[in-house]
XYZ file of C-alpha atoms in Angstrom:
502
model
C 0.000 0.000 0.000
C 1.387 3.381 -1.045
C 1.147 6.023 1.699
C 2.188 9.669 1.666
C 1.881 12.499 4.183
C 1.181 15.998 2.842
C 1.811 19.070 5.003
C 0.315 22.404 3.947
C 1.563 25.406 5.971
C 0.111 28.933 5.882
C 0.710 31.760 8.401
C -2.405 31.001 10.464
C -3.230 27.389 9.600
C -1.422 24.078 9.171
C -3.067 21.042 7.583
C -1.741 17.472 7.440
C -3.258 14.918 5.063
C -2.585 11.174 5.046
C -3.064 9.797 1.525
C -3.159 6.037 0.867
C -3.131 4.823 -2.738
C -4.016 8.326 -3.889
C -7.065 8.561 -1.601
C -7.367 10.886 1.411
C -7.712 8.900 4.645
C -6.978 11.357 7.465
C -6.941 15.113 7.879
C -5.509 17.050 10.826
C -5.926 20.813 11.181
C -4.255 23.254 13.548
C -5.072 26.952 13.556
C -2.860 29.499 15.270
C -5.573 30.941 17.489
C -7.179 27.596 18.294
C -4.554 24.929 18.816
C -5.715 21.700 20.427
C -4.712 21.167 24.046
C -4.714 17.350 24.208
C -1.470 16.199 25.796
C -0.767 19.549 27.471
C 0.024 19.495 31.193
C -1.321 22.305 33.406
C -0.919 23.600 36.918
C -4.574 23.702 37.874
C -6.748 24.644 40.823
C -9.756 22.648 41.985
C -12.714 24.970 41.475
C -15.613 22.860 42.662
C -16.128 19.322 44.003
C -19.193 17.458 42.681
C -19.791 14.489 45.060
C -22.878 13.329 43.188
C -20.854 12.969 39.976
C -17.674 11.684 41.662
C -15.877 14.485 39.822
C -14.392 17.946 40.137
C -14.154 21.019 37.939
C -10.616 22.328 37.627
C -9.491 25.761 36.467
C -6.569 25.329 34.047
C -6.764 28.766 32.438
C -9.060 27.813 29.554
C -12.389 29.457 28.701
C -14.360 26.737 30.496
C -13.442 24.797 33.628
C -12.163 21.307 32.828
C -13.656 18.021 34.093
C -11.744 15.536 36.274
C -13.416 12.270 37.266
C -12.376 10.273 40.330
C -11.438 7.305 38.104
C -8.847 9.533 36.403
C -7.086 10.478 39.629
C -3.950 8.452 40.263
C -4.096 6.359 43.448
C -7.877 6.741 43.524
C -8.065 2.988 43.184
C -5.765 0.126 42.306
C -6.833 -1.306 38.939
C -5.034 -4.183 37.274
C -2.052 -3.109 35.194
C -2.886 -2.887 31.505
C 0.204 -3.866 29.496
C -1.317 -4.292 26.039
C -2.081 -0.843 24.728
C -3.893 -0.440 21.384
C -3.494 3.290 20.869
C -0.181 3.618 22.693
C -1.236 6.275 25.185
C -3.145 6.267 28.452
C -6.873 6.535 27.918
C -9.234 8.364 30.247
C -11.288 5.914 32.260
C -15.030 5.926 31.603
C -16.898 8.281 33.911
C -18.782 5.582 35.802
C -18.329 4.730 39.465
C -15.762 1.973 40.053
C -16.197 -0.224 43.116
C -12.602 0.443 44.216
C -12.673 4.200 43.720
C -12.486 6.374 46.824
C -15.017 9.239 47.197
C -13.969 12.376 45.344
C -13.989 14.512 48.511
C -11.316 12.226 49.988
C -9.120 12.696 46.922
C -9.446 16.452 46.358
C -10.499 19.607 48.159
C -11.711 22.991 46.910
C -8.835 25.350 46.088
C -6.246 22.558 45.911
C -3.343 22.961 43.444
C -3.016 19.976 41.144
C -1.014 18.848 38.096
C -3.313 17.572 35.360
C -3.104 16.572 31.716
C -5.734 17.075 29.009
C -6.940 13.825 27.446
C -9.843 15.309 25.483
C -10.207 18.764 23.941
C -13.222 20.937 24.834
C -15.991 19.665 22.551
C -19.208 21.572 21.970
C -20.432 22.910 25.304
C -18.248 20.527 27.324
C -14.965 21.539 28.914
C -11.717 19.628 28.497
C -11.396 16.170 30.088
C -8.468 15.752 32.499
C -6.402 13.062 34.181
C -3.702 13.142 36.854
C -2.158 10.024 35.279
C 0.404 11.998 33.313
C 2.167 10.771 30.168
C 4.736 12.264 27.806
C 5.205 10.666 24.370
C 8.363 10.410 22.314
C 9.054 8.642 19.025
C 9.210 5.095 20.420
C 8.012 5.359 24.026
C 5.436 6.994 26.271
C 6.703 8.018 29.714
C 4.402 7.271 32.671
C 5.953 9.278 35.543
C 6.109 7.395 38.827
C 4.083 4.370 37.689
C 6.827 1.749 37.334
C 4.747 -0.094 34.700
C 6.221 -1.269 31.396
C 3.678 -2.036 28.668
C 3.885 -2.871 24.966
C 1.525 -1.740 22.222
C -0.883 -4.513 21.259
C -0.187 -3.662 17.612
C 3.202 -5.349 17.997
C 2.000 -8.936 17.560
C 5.254 -10.911 17.451
C 5.699 -12.379 20.941
C 9.499 -12.579 20.687
C 9.705 -8.915 19.670
C 7.348 -7.913 22.489
C 9.523 -9.747 25.011
C 12.710 -8.217 23.551
C 11.376 -4.665 23.735
C 9.942 -5.089 27.220
C 13.229 -6.514 28.488
C 15.240 -3.744 26.817
C 13.159 -0.967 28.351
C 13.298 -2.613 31.787
C 17.064 -2.811 31.473
C 17.546 0.717 30.123
C 15.112 2.526 32.427
C 16.889 5.072 34.597
C 17.597 3.504 38.024
C 15.803 5.080 40.945
C 13.491 7.209 38.767
C 10.551 4.846 39.251
C 9.015 5.765 35.906
C 6.951 3.476 33.704
C 6.922 3.266 29.916
C 4.643 2.178 27.102
C 6.513 0.842 24.076
C 4.913 2.295 20.942
C 4.352 0.502 17.639
C 7.142 2.536 16.010
C 9.656 0.813 18.305
C 9.254 -2.541 16.550
C 12.647 -3.649 15.263
C 14.508 -0.679 16.756
C 17.954 -1.173 18.363
C 18.677 -0.401 22.010
C 20.456 2.854 21.032
C 17.195 4.348 19.761
C 15.418 3.508 23.021
C 18.296 4.945 25.087
C 17.920 8.284 23.268
C 14.161 8.308 23.854
C 14.504 7.523 27.557
C 17.035 10.349 27.969
C 14.760 12.767 26.074
C 11.741 11.837 28.192
C 13.741 12.188 31.401
C 14.766 15.736 30.412
C 11.175 16.595 29.493
C 9.855 15.356 32.849
C 12.471 17.268 34.846
C 11.414 20.416 33.007
C 7.764 19.742 33.943
C 8.708 19.365 37.620
C 10.689 22.599 37.485
C 7.876 24.473 35.742
C 5.313 23.328 38.316
C 7.270 24.996 41.116
C 7.808 28.249 39.213
C 4.531 28.712 37.312
C 1.333 30.425 38.360
C -2.003 28.640 38.630
C -3.752 28.023 35.330
C -0.538 28.007 33.303
C 0.605 25.336 30.837
C 3.766 23.649 32.108
C 4.189 21.201 29.214
C 2.939 21.642 25.668
C 2.847 18.932 23.036
C 4.677 19.439 19.743
C 3.199 21.467 16.898
C 1.078 19.596 14.335
C 3.859 19.035 11.726
C 6.188 17.633 14.414
C 3.430 15.401 15.842
C 2.611 14.152 12.353
C 6.209 13.084 11.760
C 6.500 11.598 15.255
C 3.214 9.683 15.246
C 2.322 8.998 11.596
C 5.659 8.417 9.888
C 6.506 4.725 9.529
C 8.704 2.672 7.248
C 5.846 2.105 4.799
C 5.368 5.874 4.312
C 6.926 6.712 0.955
C 7.201 10.493 1.234
C 6.417 13.438 3.471
C 5.835 16.467 1.245
C 5.972 19.893 2.914
C 5.123 23.101 1.035
C 7.030 25.332 3.490
C 10.822 25.340 3.180
C 11.285 26.515 6.779
C 8.957 23.862 8.220
C 10.569 21.219 6.024
C 14.006 22.056 7.388
C 12.755 21.878 11.005
C 11.149 18.494 10.323
C 14.346 17.160 8.761
C 16.329 18.221 11.819
C 13.716 16.659 14.110
C 13.735 13.411 12.098
C 17.547 13.318 11.914
C 17.620 13.390 15.708
C 14.819 10.951 16.510
C 14.419 8.792 13.380
C 17.551 9.095 11.255
C 16.570 6.223 8.958
C 13.471 8.114 7.793
C 14.758 11.697 7.541
C 15.486 11.432 3.812
C 11.794 10.784 3.108
C 10.922 14.374 4.069
C 11.066 16.650 1.042
C 10.149 20.222 0.207
C 7.351 20.618 -2.340
C 7.906 23.727 -4.437
C 5.511 23.112 -7.323
C 3.316 25.846 -8.791
C 0.088 23.997 -7.957
C -0.749 23.798 -4.222
C 0.220 20.402 -2.843
C -3.353 19.666 -1.728
C -4.648 20.469 -5.229
C -2.178 18.003 -6.721
C -3.835 15.176 -4.815
C -7.412 16.534 -4.901
C -7.437 16.850 -1.113
C -9.554 20.018 -0.975
C -12.241 18.369 -3.116
C -12.230 15.371 -0.759
C -12.569 17.681 2.235
C -15.612 19.319 0.637
C -17.190 15.909 0.049
C -16.409 14.907 3.651
C -18.663 17.741 4.856
C -21.692 16.352 3.012
C -24.173 13.973 4.624
C -24.408 11.586 1.674
C -21.492 9.430 0.530
C -21.864 7.645 -2.851
C -20.605 4.079 -3.274
C -19.102 2.797 -6.520
C -21.857 0.205 -6.879
C -24.557 2.890 -6.973
C -25.491 2.603 -3.308
C -24.806 5.328 -0.771
C -24.318 6.125 2.905
C -26.089 8.817 4.910
C -24.147 10.054 7.951
C -25.790 12.077 10.709
C -23.731 13.506 13.575
C -25.559 14.483 16.776
C -24.465 15.326 20.322
C -25.199 11.786 21.514
C -23.956 9.652 18.614
C -23.246 9.296 14.914
C -25.631 7.246 12.777
C -24.805 5.702 9.398
C -27.581 4.485 7.114
C -26.668 2.160 4.221
C -28.852 2.240 1.089
C -28.709 0.250 -2.173
C -29.611 3.334 -4.235
C -29.410 2.485 -7.942
C -27.558 -0.813 -7.356
C -29.905 -3.636 -8.418
C -27.522 -6.594 -8.214
C -27.599 -9.624 -10.464
C -29.086 -12.487 -8.446
C -31.485 -11.682 -5.620
C -32.181 -9.227 -2.827
C -29.947 -11.052 -0.309
C -26.964 -10.980 -2.666
C -27.573 -7.299 -3.489
C -27.704 -6.405 0.220
C -24.553 -8.423 0.941
C -22.498 -6.820 -1.848
C -23.650 -3.321 -0.901
C -22.909 -3.915 2.780
C -19.385 -5.210 2.046
C -18.601 -2.051 0.100
C -20.300 0.091 2.742
C -18.250 -1.471 5.580
C -14.997 -0.292 3.983
C -16.485 3.129 3.184
C -17.751 3.568 6.767
C -14.280 2.844 8.201
C -12.733 5.441 5.889
C -15.385 8.079 6.602
C -15.061 7.720 10.390
C -11.317 8.203 10.117
C -11.504 11.023 7.556
C -14.271 12.946 9.339
C -12.775 12.124 12.762
C -16.132 10.960 14.061
C -16.000 9.518 17.569
C -18.053 8.335 20.483
C -20.952 5.963 19.818
C -21.545 5.026 16.175
C -24.650 3.133 15.019
C -24.504 1.547 11.539
C -27.765 0.472 9.917
C -26.653 -2.026 7.276
C -29.186 -3.363 4.774
C -31.016 -6.359 6.281
C -29.384 -9.730 5.583
C -30.884 -13.094 6.502
C -27.730 -15.171 5.997
C -25.671 -15.378 9.232
C -22.463 -15.995 7.223
C -23.081 -12.805 5.232
C -23.460 -10.837 8.474
C -20.231 -12.357 9.811
C -18.309 -11.410 6.655
C -19.614 -7.821 6.707
C -18.574 -7.466 10.362
C -15.139 -8.932 9.612
C -14.702 -6.531 6.665
C -15.544 -3.582 8.906
C -13.104 -4.697 11.613
C -10.332 -5.275 9.056
C -10.895 -1.850 7.478
C -10.657 -0.225 10.936
C -7.258 -1.780 11.676
C -5.388 1.105 10.010
C -7.274 3.643 12.136
C -4.992 5.252 14.737
C -7.943 5.839 17.073
C -9.079 2.984 19.295
C -12.246 1.306 17.990
C -14.515 -1.396 19.402
C -17.087 -3.149 17.196
C -20.006 -5.182 18.554
C -22.050 -7.866 16.831
C -25.301 -7.233 14.966
C -28.117 -6.371 17.382
C -31.542 -8.052 17.233
C -32.676 -5.031 15.186
C -29.909 -5.595 12.642
C -27.803 -2.629 13.780
C -24.049 -2.648 14.386
C -22.932 -0.625 17.392
C -19.328 0.513 17.712
C -17.258 3.092 19.547
C -14.342 5.171 18.327
C -12.125 7.085 20.715
C -12.747 10.821 20.407
C -10.190 13.356 21.624
C -10.795 16.343 19.338
C -13.722 17.864 17.468
C -14.915 16.204 14.271
C -13.895 17.648 10.910
C -17.370 19.146 10.428
C -17.290 20.943 13.770
C -13.769 22.196 13.162
C -14.646 23.671 9.784
C -18.354 24.538 10.065
C -20.779 26.295 12.377
C -24.548 26.066 12.902
C -26.640 27.510 10.086
C -27.607 31.110 10.890
C -30.551 30.857 8.518
C -32.220 28.007 10.376
C -30.819 28.458 13.897
C -28.701 25.324 13.703
C -31.548 22.908 12.912
C -30.186 22.128 9.476
C -33.641 22.794 7.973
C -35.461 25.936 6.849
C -39.181 26.571 7.182
C -40.747 26.669 3.737
C -41.933 29.955 2.233
C -45.517 28.705 2.586
C -45.034 28.022 6.316
C -43.554 31.500 6.803
C -46.444 33.137 4.925
C -49.035 31.556 7.193
C -46.965 32.638 10.226
C -47.075 36.201 8.821
C -50.853 36.025 8.438
C -51.218 34.875 12.063
C -48.925 37.676 13.277
C -50.940 40.266 11.346
C -54.189 39.150 13.014
C -52.528 39.108 16.435
C -51.035 42.612 15.974
C -54.320 44.170 14.820
C -56.250 42.654 17.696
C -53.659 43.718 20.258
C -52.730 47.202 19.061
C -55.044 48.334 16.242
C -53.709 50.367 13.309
C -54.793 52.089 10.108
C -52.517 49.925 7.930
C -49.651 47.456 8.183
C -46.267 46.952 6.484
C -44.765 43.464 6.227
C -41.008 43.253 5.619
C -39.729 39.826 4.558
C -37.295 38.102 2.214
C -37.686 38.616 -1.530
C -38.693 34.966 -1.975
C -41.515 35.165 0.578
C -42.810 38.534 -0.656
C -42.840 37.309 -4.271
C -44.863 34.260 -3.311
C -47.325 36.330 -1.250
C -47.970 38.868 -3.999
C -48.202 36.296 -6.792
C -49.610 33.022 -5.466
C -51.278 34.206 -2.256
C -52.831 37.477 -3.499
C -56.359 36.109 -3.065
C -55.558 35.100 0.531
C -54.161 38.598 1.209
C -57.374 40.178 -0.124
C -59.460 37.952 2.141
C -57.256 38.845 5.143
C -57.551 42.602 4.432
C -61.311 42.257 4.338
C -61.298 40.227 7.550
C -59.215 42.732 9.580
C -60.464 45.869 7.801
C -56.945 47.157 7.190
C -54.605 47.657 4.205
C -51.493 45.471 4.087
C -48.339 46.459 2.200
C -45.356 44.200 1.520
C -41.684 45.119 1.195
C -38.856 42.773 0.163
C -35.505 43.056 1.927
C -32.482 41.075 0.704
C -30.958 41.159 4.195
C -33.777 38.992 5.574
C -33.453 35.200 5.567
C -36.396 33.115 4.402
C -37.603 32.633 7.986
C -37.302 36.275 9.051
C -40.088 38.850 8.826
C -41.397 41.937 10.623
C -44.959 43.251 10.841
C -44.885 47.045 11.254
C -47.942 49.028 12.379
C -48.365 52.290 10.468
């Protein structure tokens, strides 16, 4: 599989695209005034304890107070050590009471200073999600300060290699520091020298965090993760990546220096793109981004998906569309669902949709067909960097799955609620607005009385009133005994109108 990473840098925005076989699979965006805060470590202050929720709100200097659950407080309980890590970084525990968790008021107090790390960006109306179980990632390892645990990414499947890496890290870990480490997927096949460099780097980073905590004021960031281009090279660049193309000479040079230090075998894959056409245009990335903001996704067979994102979950509806198949309905449904399973995996990754996902595949009676569709979905999700869990078909024929969400979806990063419809995604029809105007006219006359009235509305609504509803207007004038005038205003949306008493 051919994979390339494209990095587009402008003064206020950086975009990173992962392209596999010429097709966009992932998009990451960082804007200067709104950088993500996942991975940042803060010196916070407990603002309010919420015993009923087993949680606390912590002021870390952001717009909204952040959320810290008791399960995410180190030493709150003693869970079993998890040594197989799918996504190579500590994951916030689910916010449900754990039998071994101590009450929140025994763990924290109002006004207490605390070191916390962001595990989930503020999303929608919710503040950032925090943990006190700190971690600092490098190229091959993740440092777990003070934990003493050594784990290996579950994506490294070879048992001999897992044992080698675990033994190496245990041997190389700095004596007396008491730190734990997670061995990342990128470490597979790496010599001990590479791990020694990472351990030394992480030790320096942690000492800086400790120093900053003593010298910084409350609400300040004491450790900040790398910028997006650096993170992309650190986290996404593997041996099977053919090229990293960067359209900024300065950024390209910084990335080469970074790679030469931490991944010398891959540094030569980073190249400056100086072509006349924008690098994203060359690969059609901007067109793919536009399509990723639409609800409907066409399939090659003629079928299509419909994706709906809500606060609670994302739903995916699979339809056969114009695909008629060649044998029977069962075979048509099976073929469409197989194609849809691969498309769903790509769309979740591309759109960065997370949380609960419900997929409504076309009904299939054959149990083997259902098994193959589920297997296809799971296989397609294996290249996703986010942790996913897929459950079997429900009695209603739905597939439920979860995908770890740490940042806003692509749609919510790039779009905002429709001002025309108040965020509903739908507009009232001109006919509905006209009848609302008629009701408002009657209400105004009865309440205030007036010689005549002026209605100001959008050009579309006024045109329909004066042309198609002229008879209804005449009847209304006779009913209220008043003259009604209409005035079009291009500044009004279809749903807006004013009834003015003259």
